[in-house]
Amino acid sequence: MAKEDITKLMKKQDKIRNIAIAAHIDHGKTTFSDNLLAGAGMLSQETAGKQRFLDFHDDETERGITIDSASVSMIHNVKGEDYLINLIDTPGHVDFGGDVTRAMRAVDGCIILTCAVEGVMPQTETVVRQALKELVKPTLFINKVDRLIKEVKLTPEEMQKKFVAIIDHVNELIENIAPEGYKEKWKVGVGEGSVAFGSAFHNWALSFPYMKEHNITFKDVIDAYTEPDDNKLKENVKALAEKAPLHEVVLAMSVDHHPNPVDAQKYRIPKIWHGDVDSELGKSLINCDQKGEPVFVPIKIVVDKHAGEVASGRLFSGTLKQGDEVYMNLSKRKTRIQQVSVYKGAQRTVVDEVNAGNIVGVVGLRDVFSGETVSGNEIEPFEAIKHIFEPVVTKSIEATKAADLPKLVEVLKQVGKEDPSIKMEINEQTGESLMSGMGELHLEIIENRIRSEKGLDIKTSAPIVVYRETVTKEGPSIEGRSPNKHNSFYIMVEPLEDNVYEAIKEGLIPEGRVKKKSQVVAEAFTKLGWQGDDVRNVRNVYKGNVFMDETRGEVHIGEVIEMVLEAFEMVMDQGPLAREPCTKMKISLIDIRLHEDAIHRGPAQVYPAVREAIRGSMHKANATLFEPLQIHLIEMPDNFLGTVTKLVGGKRGQMIDVTQEGTISMMEAKIPVAEMIGWSNDLRSATEGRGSSSIKDQLFERIPTSIRDDVIKRIRDRKGLAENQ
């Protein structure tokens, strides 16, 4: 495959397919991607599945300018026509769900990969939800079919039943999650060919249309695997892979059932971009117009030794070439593109220009981050990429040698860009920084990357769980006086309504300070049942809290409101109980008394007064802590059910549900994150290594009163806070 072939196909938008593979951990995604690459002539058939071509973070071998598993481009011929297939491989472990969410922004179709034996797992459900939220059309591949024949020894009828159950489960998910208008249309089915099954490890696959066309039956597969002689079995399987090669079947399914970028952008753009679709730019985005204004959304930033930061992402409209000046809408600055590239396999190949509808690499976007909107001129940015779970486990991290401090700061900034679901708080003065992630494993992997890839020796603390502070009832209006006693702020705090809090979390109410005439915010609050004045008084939506200005006719309010909002944000970042972030509160400024003279009402007077008033009202409103809990799906042989029940109970966990399939038990349990440290080891030892668990959901709940004071004291001691701070 030559560079020329790719650049030619890039311009033929009806011949492009942008797809992602999404699955539960260990269901065989990487082996599957390797086989697709091998089939498209990117890898030798022998190494496919063994080489783990897309997993080269571990092996630090020099591979030219290979990029991360962000993108791989292949050319595939279907019925005599060449197609350019841009594939994004996504991780399966829930701790890296953020990568999956970002990948879905760049693609139009996804292959849901599920294991024939284990069926649809919680993480599969999560990725399907992420795909449908971004209006990405699913197809289904059922992997590891060989295990059903060899290990589980099912009859053809039982296998068919098993497949039907998996397909029904996926369709039920689509029915429940897909937006109106897509619930029926996007269901997958064997008959129309949007379902395929096979074995990625043995490199074969089948779909109904392929079986009809090539005269292969399911009996052929069963016969191939029921051969007792090992050598003959190998030959049979090899023959099967020659007769029905995985890449042929799967890529043909993608060409037939996934949309091309022009068709997809017609319905995807209104969902992920909230600008005016009738404007010139709107039309250019909806039509994926190569001649329109360039609009590029990066979804993965990788640091390349030679080129620096490479932003890999989707070009939704226009054309980009070296030397073009572009505007970064969220960072609010201009920059110049140094290089554009496409992917040839997983190698990055520099080209003269890249066109709309493709997944491409761009060098020169200084300090860019995933989810930025890069365009020719200032435009309405794309909707923020919402991650399903927020980071709840934190570790402090510092360089072992003091001299490495500047390098640590650089590395942490880099890591924060490469994986935006990791939150970094960098303290350049003390050298101790905080790193927050989805769970213990997430942080461990990032630490190892810092040591092995960035070559930096670091030490980290034990994991710390981040709580949230909130109130449980309405507090009175409390006066906060400025240090010079000339200004007073009267503020009250109350719990925020559940539906408003959910809407902020879902992204239906945008976060940020509210401009006077913001239609979007006004409409969102009105839909939730708020009335005129309340809607008009909203001034700030910050980290799940709402600030209202209810003052009337105050002459100088305009001069101090920004300072008041800054002080409000400071308290929301560090609440009064233990300096933990606050959540789910409505804070109202009821009245103010200000000194006539502006010199007496500067930040040094306003900040302390506002902070004192908010904290005072919170104390009177039964301030308490919310702790993060995770709902886990735990799978184990049924004879370990008793031990696991005990283990969950010992971690303050609650059992929600237990189901049984054959000799396997599945337990759904809700466990506080604070008790989850060391969880995977505990589960392994309780089940002799045969239990596994995956996170299904995350929520915050009020901490039990019996341990509340103890937890607050522990956090305050850890932070070195004196009694009255």
mmCIF file of C-alpha atoms in Angstrom, residues 297-656:
data_model
loop_
_atom_site.group_PDB
_atom_site.id
_atom_site.type_symbol
_atom_site.label_atom_id
_atom_site.label_comp_id
_atom_site.label_asym_id
_atom_site.label_seq_id
_atom_site.Cartn_x
_atom_site.Cartn_y
_atom_site.Cartn_z
ATOM 1 C CA VAL A 297 -11.188 17.851 16.751
ATOM 2 C CA PRO A 298 -8.158 16.095 18.314
ATOM 3 C CA ILE A 299 -8.957 13.009 20.400
ATOM 4 C CA LYS A 300 -5.492 11.808 21.318
ATOM 5 C CA ILE A 301 -2.224 13.647 21.909
ATOM 6 C CA VAL A 302 0.954 11.632 21.632
ATOM 7 C CA VAL A 303 4.445 12.939 22.211
ATOM 8 C CA ASP A 304 6.734 11.849 19.407
ATOM 9 C CA LYS A 305 10.536 12.044 19.923
ATOM 10 C CA HIS A 306 11.045 13.567 16.485
ATOM 11 C CA ALA A 307 7.986 15.681 15.807
ATOM 12 C CA GLY A 308 6.937 16.768 19.313
ATOM 13 C CA GLU A 309 3.226 16.695 20.076
ATOM 14 C CA VAL A 310 1.117 14.937 17.471
ATOM 15 C CA ALA A 311 -2.637 15.522 17.738
ATOM 16 C CA SER A 312 -4.578 12.714 16.162
ATOM 17 C CA GLY A 313 -8.240 13.368 15.448
ATOM 18 C CA ARG A 314 -11.069 13.885 12.996
ATOM 19 C CA LEU A 315 -11.168 16.567 10.339
ATOM 20 C CA PHE A 316 -14.896 17.369 10.078
ATOM 21 C CA SER A 317 -14.670 19.938 7.294
ATOM 22 C CA GLY A 318 -12.191 21.708 5.032
ATOM 23 C CA THR A 319 -8.580 20.859 4.183
ATOM 24 C CA LEU A 320 -5.430 21.353 6.265
ATOM 25 C CA LYS A 321 -1.859 21.702 5.073
ATOM 26 C CA GLN A 322 1.519 22.653 6.457
ATOM 27 C CA GLY A 323 1.826 26.377 7.226
ATOM 28 C CA ASP A 324 -1.936 26.978 7.666
ATOM 29 C CA GLU A 325 -2.796 29.328 10.505
ATOM 30 C CA VAL A 326 -5.542 27.917 12.745
ATOM 31 C CA TYR A 327 -7.412 29.041 15.856
ATOM 32 C CA MET A 328 -7.780 26.934 19.001
ATOM 33 C CA ASN A 329 -11.249 27.838 20.306
ATOM 34 C CA LEU A 330 -10.955 26.663 23.906
ATOM 35 C CA SER A 331 -7.375 27.890 24.448
ATOM 36 C CA LYS A 332 -8.351 31.083 22.571
ATOM 37 C CA ARG A 333 -5.159 31.460 20.545
ATOM 38 C CA LYS A 334 -3.772 31.114 17.061
ATOM 39 C CA THR A 335 -1.071 28.696 16.012
ATOM 40 C CA ARG A 336 0.520 27.490 12.791
ATOM 41 C CA ILE A 337 0.433 23.909 11.525
ATOM 42 C CA GLN A 338 3.889 22.430 11.018
ATOM 43 C CA GLN A 339 2.961 19.095 9.515
ATOM 44 C CA VAL A 340 -0.046 16.968 8.552
ATOM 45 C CA SER A 341 -0.005 13.217 8.239
ATOM 46 C CA VAL A 342 -2.090 10.113 7.600
ATOM 47 C CA TYR A 343 -1.608 6.659 9.005
ATOM 48 C CA LYS A 344 -0.236 3.863 6.877
ATOM 49 C CA GLY A 345 -0.935 0.942 9.112
ATOM 50 C CA ALA A 346 0.165 2.415 12.427
ATOM 51 C CA GLN A 347 3.048 4.367 10.884
ATOM 52 C CA ARG A 348 2.555 8.071 10.483
ATOM 53 C CA THR A 349 3.178 9.223 6.931
ATOM 54 C CA VAL A 350 3.632 12.943 6.278
ATOM 55 C CA VAL A 351 1.500 14.226 3.362
ATOM 56 C CA ASP A 352 0.956 17.577 1.639
ATOM 57 C CA GLU A 353 -2.632 18.046 2.750
ATOM 58 C CA VAL A 354 -5.435 16.219 4.547
ATOM 59 C CA ASN A 355 -9.138 16.364 3.702
ATOM 60 C CA ALA A 356 -12.436 16.409 5.589
ATOM 61 C CA GLY A 357 -13.887 13.073 6.619
ATOM 62 C CA ASN A 358 -10.573 11.505 7.633
ATOM 63 C CA ILE A 359 -8.720 10.658 10.833
ATOM 64 C CA VAL A 360 -5.382 12.435 10.600
ATOM 65 C CA GLY A 361 -2.357 13.554 12.583
ATOM 66 C CA VAL A 362 -1.468 17.242 13.013
ATOM 67 C CA VAL A 363 1.807 18.639 14.390
ATOM 68 C CA GLY A 364 2.151 22.220 15.581
ATOM 69 C CA LEU A 365 -0.885 22.684 17.833
ATOM 70 C CA ARG A 366 1.128 23.868 20.835
ATOM 71 C CA ASP A 367 -0.259 22.682 24.196
ATOM 72 C CA VAL A 368 -3.376 21.279 22.585
ATOM 73 C CA PHE A 369 -5.614 18.889 24.517
ATOM 74 C CA SER A 370 -8.142 16.196 23.556
ATOM 75 C CA GLY A 371 -11.547 17.591 22.743
ATOM 76 C CA GLU A 372 -10.260 21.049 21.652
ATOM 77 C CA THR A 373 -11.927 22.509 18.534
ATOM 78 C CA VAL A 374 -9.366 23.725 15.985
ATOM 79 C CA SER A 375 -10.670 25.848 13.102
ATOM 80 C CA GLY A 376 -9.716 28.504 10.566
ATOM 81 C CA ASN A 377 -11.484 31.306 12.469
ATOM 82 C CA GLU A 378 -13.167 31.556 15.856
ATOM 83 C CA ILE A 379 -16.262 29.298 15.896
ATOM 84 C CA GLU A 380 -18.713 27.718 18.332
ATOM 85 C CA PRO A 381 -16.643 24.826 19.793
ATOM 86 C CA PHE A 382 -17.818 21.219 19.636
ATOM 87 C CA GLU A 383 -19.669 19.872 22.656
ATOM 88 C CA ALA A 384 -17.249 18.933 25.445
ATOM 89 C CA ILE A 385 -16.403 15.236 25.467
ATOM 90 C CA LYS A 386 -18.155 13.925 28.568
ATOM 91 C CA HIS A 387 -16.484 11.129 30.457
ATOM 92 C CA ILE A 388 -18.818 8.650 32.072
ATOM 93 C CA PHE A 389 -16.899 8.399 35.361
ATOM 94 C CA GLU A 390 -14.929 11.068 37.180
ATOM 95 C CA PRO A 391 -11.566 10.473 38.873
ATOM 96 C CA VAL A 392 -12.021 9.516 42.548
ATOM 97 C CA VAL A 393 -8.658 8.120 43.636
ATOM 98 C CA THR A 394 -5.673 10.417 44.142
ATOM 99 C CA LYS A 395 -1.990 9.894 44.856
ATOM 100 C CA SER A 396 0.576 12.488 45.684
ATOM 101 C CA ILE A 397 3.585 12.170 43.420
ATOM 102 C CA GLU A 398 7.063 13.693 43.673
ATOM 103 C CA ALA A 399 10.443 13.292 42.013
ATOM 104 C CA THR A 400 12.918 11.158 43.989
ATOM 105 C CA LYS A 401 15.697 13.668 43.257
ATOM 106 C CA ALA A 402 15.017 17.355 43.909
ATOM 107 C CA ALA A 403 16.938 18.222 40.731
ATOM 108 C CA ASP A 404 14.288 16.393 38.690
ATOM 109 C CA LEU A 405 11.482 18.722 39.785
ATOM 110 C CA PRO A 406 11.337 20.746 36.514
ATOM 111 C CA LYS A 407 11.301 17.487 34.550
ATOM 112 C CA LEU A 408 8.468 16.119 36.738
ATOM 113 C CA VAL A 409 6.346 19.211 36.062
ATOM 114 C CA GLU A 410 6.894 18.743 32.296
ATOM 115 C CA VAL A 411 6.127 15.018 32.415
ATOM 116 C CA LEU A 412 2.928 15.489 34.435
ATOM 117 C CA LYS A 413 1.676 18.107 31.986
ATOM 118 C CA GLN A 414 2.409 15.674 29.160
ATOM 119 C CA VAL A 415 0.657 12.764 30.883
ATOM 120 C CA GLY A 416 -2.358 14.983 31.578
ATOM 121 C CA LYS A 417 -2.601 15.644 27.845
ATOM 122 C CA GLU A 418 -2.069 12.077 26.740
ATOM 123 C CA ASP A 419 -4.787 10.839 29.097
ATOM 124 C CA PRO A 420 -7.294 13.623 29.881
ATOM 125 C CA SER A 421 -9.243 11.354 32.236
ATOM 126 C CA ILE A 422 -6.294 11.748 34.638
ATOM 127 C CA LYS A 423 -6.481 14.997 36.612
ATOM 128 C CA MET A 424 -3.224 16.700 37.583
ATOM 129 C CA GLU A 425 -2.747 19.333 40.246
ATOM 130 C CA ILE A 426 0.807 20.513 39.885
ATOM 131 C CA ASN A 427 2.501 22.391 42.689
ATOM 132 C CA GLU A 428 5.689 23.834 41.222
ATOM 133 C CA GLN A 429 6.748 25.358 44.567
ATOM 134 C CA THR A 430 6.646 22.358 46.900
ATOM 135 C CA GLY A 431 7.382 19.744 44.258
ATOM 136 C CA GLU A 432 4.517 17.593 45.540
ATOM 137 C CA SER A 433 1.795 17.176 42.951
ATOM 138 C CA LEU A 434 -1.500 15.310 42.964
ATOM 139 C CA MET A 435 -2.647 12.854 40.342
ATOM 140 C CA SER A 436 -6.266 11.621 40.283
ATOM 141 C CA GLY A 437 -7.635 8.719 38.261
ATOM 142 C CA MET A 438 -10.516 6.258 37.966
ATOM 143 C CA GLY A 439 -9.059 3.665 40.277
ATOM 144 C CA GLU A 440 -5.936 2.157 41.743
ATOM 145 C CA LEU A 441 -4.981 0.294 38.574
ATOM 146 C CA HIS A 442 -5.343 3.408 36.423
ATOM 147 C CA LEU A 443 -2.854 5.283 38.619
ATOM 148 C CA GLU A 444 -0.460 2.331 38.808
ATOM 149 C CA ILE A 445 -0.268 2.101 35.028
ATOM 150 C CA ILE A 446 0.347 5.846 34.683
ATOM 151 C CA GLU A 447 3.125 5.646 37.316
ATOM 152 C CA ASN A 448 4.782 2.812 35.410
ATOM 153 C CA ARG A 449 4.593 4.818 32.203
ATOM 154 C CA ILE A 450 6.299 7.764 33.891
ATOM 155 C CA ARG A 451 9.093 5.471 35.099
ATOM 156 C CA SER A 452 9.596 3.378 31.965
ATOM 157 C CA GLU A 453 8.752 5.699 29.093
ATOM 158 C CA LYS A 454 9.602 9.080 30.491
ATOM 159 C CA GLY A 455 12.600 7.696 32.399
ATOM 160 C CA LEU A 456 11.827 9.564 35.601
ATOM 161 C CA ASP A 457 12.246 8.155 39.078
ATOM 162 C CA ILE A 458 9.261 9.085 41.246
ATOM 163 C CA LYS A 459 7.781 8.241 44.603
ATOM 164 C CA THR A 460 4.064 8.178 45.265
ATOM 165 C CA SER A 461 1.901 8.114 48.361
ATOM 166 C CA ALA A 462 -0.673 5.477 49.210
ATOM 167 C CA PRO A 463 -3.937 6.097 47.308
ATOM 168 C CA ILE A 464 -6.149 8.823 48.775
ATOM 169 C CA VAL A 465 -9.902 8.861 48.164
ATOM 170 C CA VAL A 466 -11.426 12.202 47.263
ATOM 171 C CA TYR A 467 -14.712 12.915 49.058
ATOM 172 C CA ARG A 468 -17.246 15.639 48.279
ATOM 173 C CA GLU A 469 -18.682 18.164 50.739
ATOM 174 C CA THR A 470 -22.338 19.120 50.596
ATOM 175 C CA VAL A 471 -25.323 20.148 52.744
ATOM 176 C CA THR A 472 -28.454 18.223 53.674
ATOM 177 C CA LYS A 473 -30.903 21.038 54.445
ATOM 178 C CA GLU A 474 -31.427 24.767 53.837
ATOM 179 C CA GLY A 475 -29.064 26.979 55.848
ATOM 180 C CA PRO A 476 -29.895 30.485 57.110
ATOM 181 C CA SER A 477 -28.609 33.658 55.469
ATOM 182 C CA ILE A 478 -25.229 34.373 57.126
ATOM 183 C CA GLU A 479 -23.410 37.693 57.108
ATOM 184 C CA GLY A 480 -19.777 37.626 55.988
ATOM 185 C CA ARG A 481 -17.936 40.833 56.899
ATOM 186 C CA SER A 482 -14.814 42.087 55.214
ATOM 187 C CA PRO A 483 -11.648 42.430 57.331
ATOM 188 C CA ASN A 484 -12.011 46.250 57.326
ATOM 189 C CA LYS A 485 -15.672 45.872 58.548
ATOM 190 C CA HIS A 486 -16.945 48.142 55.743
ATOM 191 C CA ASN A 487 -18.587 45.494 53.529
ATOM 192 C CA SER A 488 -21.121 42.761 54.281
ATOM 193 C CA PHE A 489 -22.333 39.854 52.141
ATOM 194 C CA TYR A 490 -25.448 37.887 53.142
ATOM 195 C CA ILE A 491 -25.387 34.391 51.706
ATOM 196 C CA MET A 492 -27.474 31.243 52.172
ATOM 197 C CA VAL A 493 -26.777 27.666 51.096
ATOM 198 C CA GLU A 494 -29.211 24.825 50.335
ATOM 199 C CA PRO A 495 -29.093 21.429 48.567
ATOM 200 C CA LEU A 496 -29.434 21.574 44.771
ATOM 201 C CA GLU A 497 -32.412 19.722 43.284
ATOM 202 C CA ASP A 498 -31.600 16.210 42.017
ATOM 203 C CA ASN A 499 -32.837 16.860 38.474
ATOM 204 C CA VAL A 500 -30.679 20.004 38.115
ATOM 205 C CA TYR A 501 -27.620 18.204 39.454
ATOM 206 C CA GLU A 502 -28.194 15.301 37.017
ATOM 207 C CA ALA A 503 -28.635 17.743 34.119
ATOM 208 C CA ILE A 504 -25.280 19.401 34.950
ATOM 209 C CA LYS A 505 -23.613 15.980 35.116
ATOM 210 C CA GLU A 506 -25.165 14.941 31.796
ATOM 211 C CA GLY A 507 -23.943 18.160 30.176
ATOM 212 C CA LEU A 508 -27.498 19.441 29.500
ATOM 213 C CA ILE A 509 -26.660 22.537 31.567
ATOM 214 C CA PRO A 510 -23.276 23.915 30.493
ATOM 215 C CA GLU A 511 -20.797 24.688 33.286
ATOM 216 C CA GLY A 512 -19.236 28.131 33.545
ATOM 217 C CA ARG A 513 -20.072 31.731 34.416
ATOM 218 C CA VAL A 514 -23.353 32.785 32.898
ATOM 219 C CA LYS A 515 -23.584 35.754 30.577
ATOM 220 C CA LYS A 516 -26.634 37.957 31.210
ATOM 221 C CA LYS A 517 -28.472 36.894 28.059
ATOM 222 C CA SER A 518 -27.516 33.237 27.868
ATOM 223 C CA GLN A 519 -30.402 31.526 26.054
ATOM 224 C CA VAL A 520 -28.924 28.020 26.401
ATOM 225 C CA VAL A 521 -28.720 28.226 30.216
ATOM 226 C CA ALA A 522 -32.133 29.879 30.521
ATOM 227 C CA GLU A 523 -33.811 27.208 28.386
ATOM 228 C CA ALA A 524 -32.084 24.361 30.241
ATOM 229 C CA PHE A 525 -33.234 25.617 33.662
ATOM 230 C CA THR A 526 -36.762 26.414 32.425
ATOM 231 C CA LYS A 527 -37.114 22.863 31.085
ATOM 232 C CA LEU A 528 -36.312 21.616 34.595
ATOM 233 C CA GLY A 529 -39.166 23.618 36.082
ATOM 234 C CA TRP A 530 -37.357 26.769 37.306
ATOM 235 C CA GLN A 531 -39.320 30.028 37.108
ATOM 236 C CA GLY A 532 -38.490 33.470 35.638
ATOM 237 C CA ASP A 533 -36.547 35.211 38.403
ATOM 238 C CA ASP A 534 -34.668 32.126 39.514
ATOM 239 C CA VAL A 535 -33.526 31.474 35.957
ATOM 240 C CA ARG A 536 -32.416 35.108 35.531
ATOM 241 C CA ASN A 537 -30.472 35.048 38.805
ATOM 242 C CA VAL A 538 -28.144 32.164 37.851
ATOM 243 C CA ARG A 539 -24.607 33.569 37.608
ATOM 244 C CA ASN A 540 -22.348 30.532 37.718
ATOM 245 C CA VAL A 541 -22.550 26.756 37.316
ATOM 246 C CA TYR A 542 -19.382 25.298 38.809
ATOM 247 C CA LYS A 543 -18.532 21.637 39.435
ATOM 248 C CA GLY A 544 -22.123 20.603 40.076
ATOM 249 C CA ASN A 545 -23.014 23.722 42.132
ATOM 250 C CA VAL A 546 -25.102 26.745 41.173
ATOM 251 C CA PHE A 547 -24.524 30.362 42.295
ATOM 252 C CA MET A 548 -27.474 32.806 42.297
ATOM 253 C CA ASP A 549 -27.388 36.568 42.627
ATOM 254 C CA GLU A 550 -30.678 37.568 44.296
ATOM 255 C CA THR A 551 -29.693 41.134 45.194
ATOM 256 C CA ARG A 552 -31.996 43.940 44.071
ATOM 257 C CA GLY A 553 -30.937 47.345 42.761
ATOM 258 C CA GLU A 554 -27.417 47.309 44.215
ATOM 259 C CA VAL A 555 -25.476 50.042 42.447
ATOM 260 C CA HIS A 556 -21.974 48.581 42.789
ATOM 261 C CA ILE A 557 -22.797 44.885 42.358
ATOM 262 C CA GLY A 558 -21.361 44.908 38.821
ATOM 263 C CA GLU A 559 -17.966 45.951 40.182
ATOM 264 C CA VAL A 560 -17.689 43.150 42.734
ATOM 265 C CA ILE A 561 -19.644 40.258 41.182
ATOM 266 C CA GLU A 562 -16.584 38.724 39.459
ATOM 267 C CA MET A 563 -14.692 38.737 42.784
ATOM 268 C CA VAL A 564 -17.709 37.178 44.531
ATOM 269 C CA LEU A 565 -17.796 34.409 41.900
ATOM 270 C CA GLU A 566 -14.066 33.784 42.328
ATOM 271 C CA ALA A 567 -14.502 33.455 46.092
ATOM 272 C CA PHE A 568 -17.468 31.096 45.513
ATOM 273 C CA GLU A 569 -15.298 28.912 43.219
ATOM 274 C CA MET A 570 -12.523 28.844 45.857
ATOM 275 C CA VAL A 571 -14.933 27.484 48.492
ATOM 276 C CA MET A 572 -16.366 24.968 45.996
ATOM 277 C CA ASP A 573 -12.823 23.692 45.363
ATOM 278 C CA GLN A 574 -12.094 23.425 49.101
ATOM 279 C CA GLY A 575 -15.077 23.154 51.435
ATOM 280 C CA PRO A 576 -15.124 24.057 55.131
ATOM 281 C CA LEU A 577 -15.182 20.536 56.612
ATOM 282 C CA ALA A 578 -11.973 19.092 55.222
ATOM 283 C CA ARG A 579 -11.023 21.213 52.202
ATOM 284 C CA GLU A 580 -12.558 18.634 49.838
ATOM 285 C CA PRO A 581 -14.425 19.741 46.670
ATOM 286 C CA CYS A 582 -18.105 20.702 47.177
ATOM 287 C CA THR A 583 -21.000 19.340 45.147
ATOM 288 C CA LYS A 584 -24.769 19.581 44.647
ATOM 289 C CA MET A 585 -25.358 22.939 46.370
ATOM 290 C CA LYS A 586 -27.301 26.074 45.508
ATOM 291 C CA ILE A 587 -25.649 29.203 46.914
ATOM 292 C CA SER A 588 -27.619 32.455 46.927
ATOM 293 C CA LEU A 589 -26.286 35.966 47.473
ATOM 294 C CA ILE A 590 -29.306 37.539 49.213
ATOM 295 C CA ASP A 591 -28.042 41.018 49.990
ATOM 296 C CA ILE A 592 -24.852 43.092 50.135
ATOM 297 C CA ARG A 593 -23.703 46.304 51.835
ATOM 298 C CA LEU A 594 -20.725 47.884 50.154
ATOM 299 C CA HIS A 595 -18.456 50.793 51.006
ATOM 300 C CA GLU A 596 -18.999 53.823 48.738
ATOM 301 C CA ASP A 597 -15.316 53.985 47.877
ATOM 302 C CA ALA A 598 -13.977 51.327 45.473
ATOM 303 C CA ILE A 599 -10.601 51.342 47.221
ATOM 304 C CA HIS A 600 -12.216 49.767 50.310
ATOM 305 C CA ARG A 601 -13.829 46.886 48.453
ATOM 306 C CA GLY A 602 -10.982 45.181 46.607
ATOM 307 C CA PRO A 603 -10.239 41.421 46.466
ATOM 308 C CA ALA A 604 -8.552 41.454 49.902
ATOM 309 C CA GLN A 605 -11.891 42.556 51.419
ATOM 310 C CA VAL A 606 -14.350 40.636 49.209
ATOM 311 C CA TYR A 607 -12.772 37.150 49.169
ATOM 312 C CA PRO A 608 -12.618 36.567 52.948
ATOM 313 C CA ALA A 609 -16.121 38.005 53.485
ATOM 314 C CA VAL A 610 -17.772 35.796 50.845
ATOM 315 C CA ARG A 611 -15.856 32.706 52.001
ATOM 316 C CA GLU A 612 -16.884 33.317 55.618
ATOM 317 C CA ALA A 613 -20.580 33.703 54.657
ATOM 318 C CA ILE A 614 -20.708 30.532 52.505
ATOM 319 C CA ARG A 615 -18.873 28.441 55.087
ATOM 320 C CA GLY A 616 -21.028 29.796 57.917
ATOM 321 C CA SER A 617 -24.260 28.928 56.142
ATOM 322 C CA MET A 618 -22.930 25.471 55.184
ATOM 323 C CA HIS A 619 -22.175 24.650 58.846
ATOM 324 C CA LYS A 620 -25.733 25.589 59.797
ATOM 325 C CA ALA A 621 -27.136 23.540 56.873
ATOM 326 C CA ASN A 622 -25.807 20.229 58.226
ATOM 327 C CA ALA A 623 -22.661 20.109 56.117
ATOM 328 C CA THR A 624 -21.572 16.520 55.554
ATOM 329 C CA LEU A 625 -19.408 14.399 53.286
ATOM 330 C CA PHE A 626 -20.481 12.366 50.284
ATOM 331 C CA GLU A 627 -18.233 9.412 49.580
ATOM 332 C CA PRO A 628 -17.642 7.879 46.153
ATOM 333 C CA LEU A 629 -19.062 4.379 45.653
ATOM 334 C CA GLN A 630 -18.657 2.063 42.718
ATOM 335 C CA ILE A 631 -21.074 -0.579 41.538
ATOM 336 C CA HIS A 632 -19.073 -3.637 40.572
ATOM 337 C CA LEU A 633 -20.105 -6.745 38.722
ATOM 338 C CA ILE A 634 -18.198 -9.635 40.275
ATOM 339 C CA GLU A 635 -17.949 -12.938 38.472
ATOM 340 C CA MET A 636 -16.776 -16.171 40.131
ATOM 341 C CA PRO A 637 -17.334 -19.935 40.231
ATOM 342 C CA ASP A 638 -20.463 -20.463 42.353
ATOM 343 C CA ASN A 639 -18.624 -22.292 45.163
ATOM 344 C CA PHE A 640 -16.918 -18.982 46.076
ATOM 345 C CA LEU A 641 -20.178 -17.054 46.473
ATOM 346 C CA GLY A 642 -20.087 -17.276 50.286
ATOM 347 C CA THR A 643 -16.472 -16.059 50.525
ATOM 348 C CA VAL A 644 -17.098 -13.151 48.165
ATOM 349 C CA THR A 645 -20.274 -12.156 50.055
ATOM 350 C CA LYS A 646 -18.165 -12.008 53.223
ATOM 351 C CA LEU A 647 -15.450 -10.010 51.447
ATOM 352 C CA VAL A 648 -17.991 -7.441 50.160
ATOM 353 C CA GLY A 649 -19.624 -7.175 53.602
ATOM 354 C CA GLY A 650 -16.229 -6.584 55.225
ATOM 355 C CA LYS A 651 -15.715 -3.610 52.904
ATOM 356 C CA ARG A 652 -18.976 -1.885 53.907
ATOM 357 C CA GLY A 653 -20.381 -3.118 50.619
ATOM 358 C CA GLN A 654 -24.004 -3.883 49.799
ATOM 359 C CA MET A 655 -25.088 -6.752 47.615
ATOM 360 C CA ILE A 656 -27.586 -5.548 45.010
#
